[in-house]
């Protein structure tokens, strides 16, 4: 119910099949009204059908077809599977945030923040699948619990709109879930920052190695 299409599309322009139908129609009509007894007759019909096909192909309008763009791969099946899961949960949280009423705008923003961070982690992992071991626990525990808490919050929110009995208990549970997502948001941002720091370390190492090679080969400006 809370699914939202987030697949990138690419536009493919295709020509209409009308030229082929026109070409076929020429042969059918020729067979009905033109005696094709000689080789020359067949050649004449072939030329006419070719001309008809060419003219129709030029004037026939193009139509656009949108298809799913090929999903990029990191070369690591486990990392790709986790990226897919992270992106799916990001879409789920964003869709859930859109279901919340205006008075829950703060929590909607929190869900949006968590979804954004999950998307950034997915992009980072896609670019550097060696980070998979650092993110493995996300798929094993955090993502399933996040979805469960999110769906439970939506469910409880619908329940609290009815009878006043037990409303306080429901409100307490909702508050606990909101607090939990605040902690999740903070933890995921720390995880993302750690991935960025790891990237910075890798880049710095590569630059140091490159600089040493340039100096060794006498190509560096001293």
mmCIF file of N, CA, C and O in Angstrom, residues 147-198:
data_model
loop_
_atom_site.group_PDB
_atom_site.id
_atom_site.type_symbol
_atom_site.label_atom_id
_atom_site.label_comp_id
_atom_site.label_asym_id
_atom_site.label_seq_id
_atom_site.Cartn_x
_atom_site.Cartn_y
_atom_site.Cartn_z
ATOM 1 N N UNK A 147 11.383 -1.070 9.308
ATOM 2 C CA UNK A 147 10.117 -1.245 8.586
ATOM 3 C C UNK A 147 9.000 -1.625 9.554
ATOM 4 O O UNK A 147 7.878 -1.108 9.450
ATOM 5 N N UNK A 148 9.308 -2.515 10.487
ATOM 6 C CA UNK A 148 8.296 -2.937 11.447
ATOM 7 C C UNK A 148 7.803 -1.760 12.282
ATOM 8 O O UNK A 148 6.592 -1.581 12.488
ATOM 9 N N UNK A 149 8.734 -0.943 12.774
ATOM 10 C CA UNK A 149 8.356 0.209 13.597
ATOM 11 C C UNK A 149 7.570 1.237 12.778
ATOM 12 O O UNK A 149 6.591 1.816 13.258
ATOM 13 N N UNK A 150 7.998 1.455 11.551
ATOM 14 C CA UNK A 150 7.321 2.424 10.691
ATOM 15 C C UNK A 150 5.881 1.990 10.421
ATOM 16 O O UNK A 150 4.944 2.790 10.546
ATOM 17 N N UNK A 151 5.716 0.732 10.039
ATOM 18 C CA UNK A 151 4.370 0.226 9.744
ATOM 19 C C UNK A 151 3.498 0.219 10.996
ATOM 20 O O UNK A 151 2.294 0.506 10.930
ATOM 21 N N UNK A 152 4.096 -0.105 12.135
ATOM 22 C CA UNK A 152 3.341 -0.110 13.401
ATOM 23 C C UNK A 152 2.889 1.306 13.743
ATOM 24 O O UNK A 152 1.767 1.502 14.240
ATOM 25 N N UNK A 153 3.735 2.293 13.471
ATOM 26 C CA UNK A 153 3.380 3.686 13.769
ATOM 27 C C UNK A 153 2.171 4.107 12.929
ATOM 28 O O UNK A 153 1.237 4.731 13.441
ATOM 29 N N UNK A 154 2.181 3.772 11.654
ATOM 30 C CA UNK A 154 1.060 4.110 10.776
ATOM 31 C C UNK A 154 -0.212 3.431 11.258
ATOM 32 O O UNK A 154 -1.292 4.033 11.308
ATOM 33 N N UNK A 155 -0.084 2.176 11.654
ATOM 34 C CA UNK A 155 -1.236 1.427 12.147
ATOM 35 C C UNK A 155 -1.801 2.048 13.416
ATOM 36 O O UNK A 155 -3.015 2.253 13.546
ATOM 37 N N UNK A 156 -0.918 2.365 14.372
ATOM 38 C CA UNK A 156 -1.370 2.950 15.631
ATOM 39 C C UNK A 156 -1.981 4.331 15.414
ATOM 40 O O UNK A 156 -2.928 4.713 16.099
ATOM 41 N N UNK A 157 -1.445 5.063 14.468
ATOM 42 C CA UNK A 157 -1.966 6.394 14.183
ATOM 43 C C UNK A 157 -3.407 6.308 13.700
ATOM 44 O O UNK A 157 -4.260 7.127 14.085
ATOM 45 N N UNK A 158 -3.709 5.307 12.911
ATOM 46 C CA UNK A 158 -5.085 5.110 12.451
ATOM 47 C C UNK A 158 -5.983 4.696 13.606
ATOM 48 O O UNK A 158 -7.143 5.111 13.702
ATOM 49 N N UNK A 159 -5.445 3.881 14.520
ATOM 50 C CA UNK A 159 -6.239 3.426 15.663
ATOM 51 C C UNK A 159 -6.562 4.563 16.617
ATOM 52 O O UNK A 159 -7.648 4.630 17.186
ATOM 53 N N UNK A 160 -5.624 5.476 16.785
ATOM 54 C CA UNK A 160 -5.814 6.560 17.757
ATOM 55 C C UNK A 160 -6.867 7.558 17.306
ATOM 56 O O UNK A 160 -7.332 8.373 18.097
ATOM 57 N N UNK A 161 -7.287 7.473 16.070
ATOM 58 C CA UNK A 161 -8.320 8.379 15.596
ATOM 59 C C UNK A 161 -9.716 7.929 15.961
ATOM 60 O O UNK A 161 -10.688 8.622 15.659
ATOM 61 N N UNK A 162 -9.860 6.798 16.622
ATOM 62 C CA UNK A 162 -11.176 6.276 16.967
ATOM 63 C C UNK A 162 -11.553 6.529 18.409
ATOM 64 O O UNK A 162 -11.574 7.662 18.882
ATOM 65 N N UNK A 163 -11.837 5.454 19.151
ATOM 66 C CA UNK A 163 -12.287 5.561 20.539
ATOM 67 C C UNK A 163 -11.229 6.214 21.407
ATOM 68 O O UNK A 163 -10.041 6.048 21.182
ATOM 69 N N UNK A 164 -11.651 6.943 22.404
ATOM 70 C CA UNK A 164 -10.709 7.619 23.307
ATOM 71 C C UNK A 164 -10.074 6.651 24.290
ATOM 72 O O UNK A 164 -9.050 6.967 24.887
ATOM 73 N N UNK A 165 -10.675 5.482 24.450
ATOM 74 C CA UNK A 165 -10.134 4.505 25.403
ATOM 75 C C UNK A 165 -8.785 3.984 24.909
ATOM 76 O O UNK A 165 -8.648 3.521 23.785
ATOM 77 N N UNK A 166 -7.798 4.082 25.763
ATOM 78 C CA UNK A 166 -6.461 3.599 25.430
ATOM 79 C C UNK A 166 -5.657 4.551 24.575
ATOM 80 O O UNK A 166 -4.567 4.205 24.133
ATOM 81 N N UNK A 167 -6.185 5.754 24.344
ATOM 82 C CA UNK A 167 -5.478 6.708 23.491
ATOM 83 C C UNK A 167 -4.134 7.097 24.089
ATOM 84 O O UNK A 167 -3.142 7.238 23.377
ATOM 85 N N UNK A 168 -4.074 7.227 25.394
ATOM 86 C CA UNK A 168 -2.832 7.615 26.049
ATOM 87 C C UNK A 168 -1.760 6.556 25.849
ATOM 88 O O UNK A 168 -0.589 6.866 25.586
ATOM 89 N N UNK A 169 -2.172 5.293 25.934
ATOM 90 C CA UNK A 169 -1.221 4.197 25.724
ATOM 91 C C UNK A 169 -0.684 4.223 24.291
ATOM 92 O O UNK A 169 0.518 4.063 24.058
ATOM 93 N N UNK A 170 -1.576 4.449 23.345
ATOM 94 C CA UNK A 170 -1.160 4.531 21.952
ATOM 95 C C UNK A 170 -0.194 5.693 21.745
ATOM 96 O O UNK A 170 0.803 5.576 21.030
ATOM 97 N N UNK A 171 -0.495 6.824 22.366
ATOM 98 C CA UNK A 171 0.367 7.998 22.245
ATOM 99 C C UNK A 171 1.753 7.712 22.819
ATOM 100 O O UNK A 171 2.771 8.144 22.263
ATOM 101 N N UNK A 172 1.801 6.975 23.925
ATOM 102 C CA UNK A 172 3.091 6.619 24.530
ATOM 103 C C UNK A 172 3.915 5.749 23.580
ATOM 104 O O UNK A 172 5.136 5.936 23.444
ATOM 105 N N UNK A 173 3.232 4.790 22.938
ATOM 106 C CA UNK A 173 3.934 3.902 22.005
ATOM 107 C C UNK A 173 4.448 4.692 20.801
ATOM 108 O O UNK A 173 5.581 4.497 20.344
ATOM 109 N N UNK A 174 3.614 5.585 20.302
ATOM 110 C CA UNK A 174 4.019 6.413 19.163
ATOM 111 C C UNK A 174 5.243 7.258 19.517
ATOM 112 O O UNK A 174 6.167 7.402 18.716
ATOM 113 N N UNK A 175 5.243 7.785 20.752
ATOM 114 C CA UNK A 175 6.385 8.594 21.200
ATOM 115 C C UNK A 175 7.653 7.749 21.258
ATOM 116 O O UNK A 175 8.742 8.215 20.862
ATOM 117 N N UNK A 176 7.515 6.509 21.718
ATOM 118 C CA UNK A 176 8.676 5.623 21.779
ATOM 119 C C UNK A 176 9.225 5.349 20.370
ATOM 120 O O UNK A 176 10.449 5.314 20.164
ATOM 121 N N UNK A 177 8.318 5.158 19.428
ATOM 122 C CA UNK A 177 8.758 4.900 18.062
ATOM 123 C C UNK A 177 9.437 6.139 17.479
ATOM 124 O O UNK A 177 10.466 6.037 16.795
ATOM 125 N N UNK A 178 8.882 7.309 17.768
ATOM 126 C CA UNK A 178 9.505 8.558 17.294
ATOM 127 C C UNK A 178 10.900 8.719 17.877
ATOM 128 O O UNK A 178 11.845 9.106 17.167
ATOM 129 N N UNK A 179 11.043 8.406 19.168
ATOM 130 C CA UNK A 179 12.365 8.493 19.802
ATOM 131 C C UNK A 179 13.328 7.477 19.194
ATOM 132 O O UNK A 179 14.528 7.766 19.015
ATOM 133 N N UNK A 180 12.799 6.283 18.901
ATOM 134 C CA UNK A 180 13.642 5.246 18.303
ATOM 135 C C UNK A 180 14.166 5.695 16.944
ATOM 136 O O UNK A 180 15.344 5.499 16.618
ATOM 137 N N UNK A 181 13.310 6.319 16.139
ATOM 138 C CA UNK A 181 13.742 6.781 14.820
ATOM 139 C C UNK A 181 14.718 7.942 14.926
ATOM 140 O O UNK A 181 15.568 8.119 14.047
ATOM 141 N N UNK A 182 14.610 8.728 15.982
ATOM 142 C CA UNK A 182 15.602 9.784 16.192
ATOM 143 C C UNK A 182 16.981 9.161 16.405
ATOM 144 O O UNK A 182 17.992 9.636 15.862
ATOM 145 N N UNK A 183 17.004 8.071 17.186
ATOM 146 C CA UNK A 183 18.266 7.368 17.401
ATOM 147 C C UNK A 183 18.765 6.689 16.135
ATOM 148 O O UNK A 183 19.973 6.687 15.845
ATOM 149 N N UNK A 184 17.834 6.119 15.358
ATOM 150 C CA UNK A 184 18.200 5.469 14.103
ATOM 151 C C UNK A 184 18.790 6.485 13.133
ATOM 152 O O UNK A 184 19.812 6.230 12.484
ATOM 153 N N UNK A 185 18.155 7.640 13.057
ATOM 154 C CA UNK A 185 18.630 8.701 12.160
ATOM 155 C C UNK A 185 20.057 9.099 12.518
ATOM 156 O O UNK A 185 20.929 9.219 11.645
ATOM 157 N N UNK A 186 20.303 9.290 13.801
ATOM 158 C CA UNK A 186 21.641 9.675 14.260
ATOM 159 C C UNK A 186 22.660 8.578 13.974
ATOM 160 O O UNK A 186 23.778 8.855 13.505
ATOM 161 N N UNK A 187 22.279 7.315 14.222
ATOM 162 C CA UNK A 187 23.196 6.194 14.005
ATOM 163 C C UNK A 187 23.545 6.030 12.533
ATOM 164 O O UNK A 187 24.703 5.789 12.181
ATOM 165 N N UNK A 188 22.538 6.179 11.660
ATOM 166 C CA UNK A 188 22.794 6.022 10.232
ATOM 167 C C UNK A 188 23.687 7.135 9.699
ATOM 168 O O UNK A 188 24.531 6.912 8.825
ATOM 169 N N UNK A 189 23.508 8.348 10.226
ATOM 170 C CA UNK A 189 24.367 9.459 9.804
ATOM 171 C C UNK A 189 25.813 9.213 10.231
ATOM 172 O O UNK A 189 26.751 9.551 9.498
ATOM 173 N N UNK A 190 25.996 8.606 11.405
ATOM 174 C CA UNK A 190 27.346 8.261 11.849
ATOM 175 C C UNK A 190 27.937 7.179 10.941
ATOM 176 O O UNK A 190 29.128 7.212 10.621
ATOM 177 N N UNK A 191 27.078 6.219 10.546
ATOM 178 C CA UNK A 191 27.535 5.161 9.640
ATOM 179 C C UNK A 191 27.968 5.752 8.300
ATOM 180 O O UNK A 191 29.020 5.408 7.748
ATOM 181 N N UNK A 192 27.156 6.671 7.789
ATOM 182 C CA UNK A 192 27.486 7.316 6.516
ATOM 183 C C UNK A 192 28.763 8.127 6.639
ATOM 184 O O UNK A 192 29.620 8.103 5.735
ATOM 185 N N UNK A 193 28.933 8.834 7.749
ATOM 186 C CA UNK A 193 30.139 9.628 7.957
ATOM 187 C C UNK A 193 31.369 8.723 8.010
ATOM 188 O O UNK A 193 32.430 9.076 7.485
ATOM 189 N N UNK A 194 31.210 7.542 8.623
ATOM 190 C CA UNK A 194 32.325 6.591 8.692
ATOM 191 C C UNK A 194 32.697 6.108 7.288
ATOM 192 O O UNK A 194 33.881 5.939 6.967
ATOM 193 N N UNK A 195 31.691 5.889 6.443
ATOM 194 C CA UNK A 195 31.964 5.470 5.065
ATOM 195 C C UNK A 195 32.687 6.569 4.303
ATOM 196 O O UNK A 195 33.608 6.300 3.521
ATOM 197 N N UNK A 196 32.261 7.821 4.519
ATOM 198 C CA UNK A 196 32.927 8.950 3.860
ATOM 199 C C UNK A 196 34.380 9.070 4.327
ATOM 200 O O UNK A 196 35.279 9.354 3.526
ATOM 201 N N UNK A 197 34.602 8.873 5.635
ATOM 202 C CA UNK A 197 35.962 8.951 6.162
ATOM 203 C C UNK A 197 36.834 7.850 5.570
ATOM 204 O O UNK A 197 38.021 8.052 5.287
ATOM 205 N N UNK A 198 36.226 6.673 5.372
ATOM 206 C CA UNK A 198 36.965 5.574 4.764
ATOM 207 C C UNK A 198 37.327 5.920 3.326
ATOM 208 O O UNK A 198 38.441 5.639 2.856
#
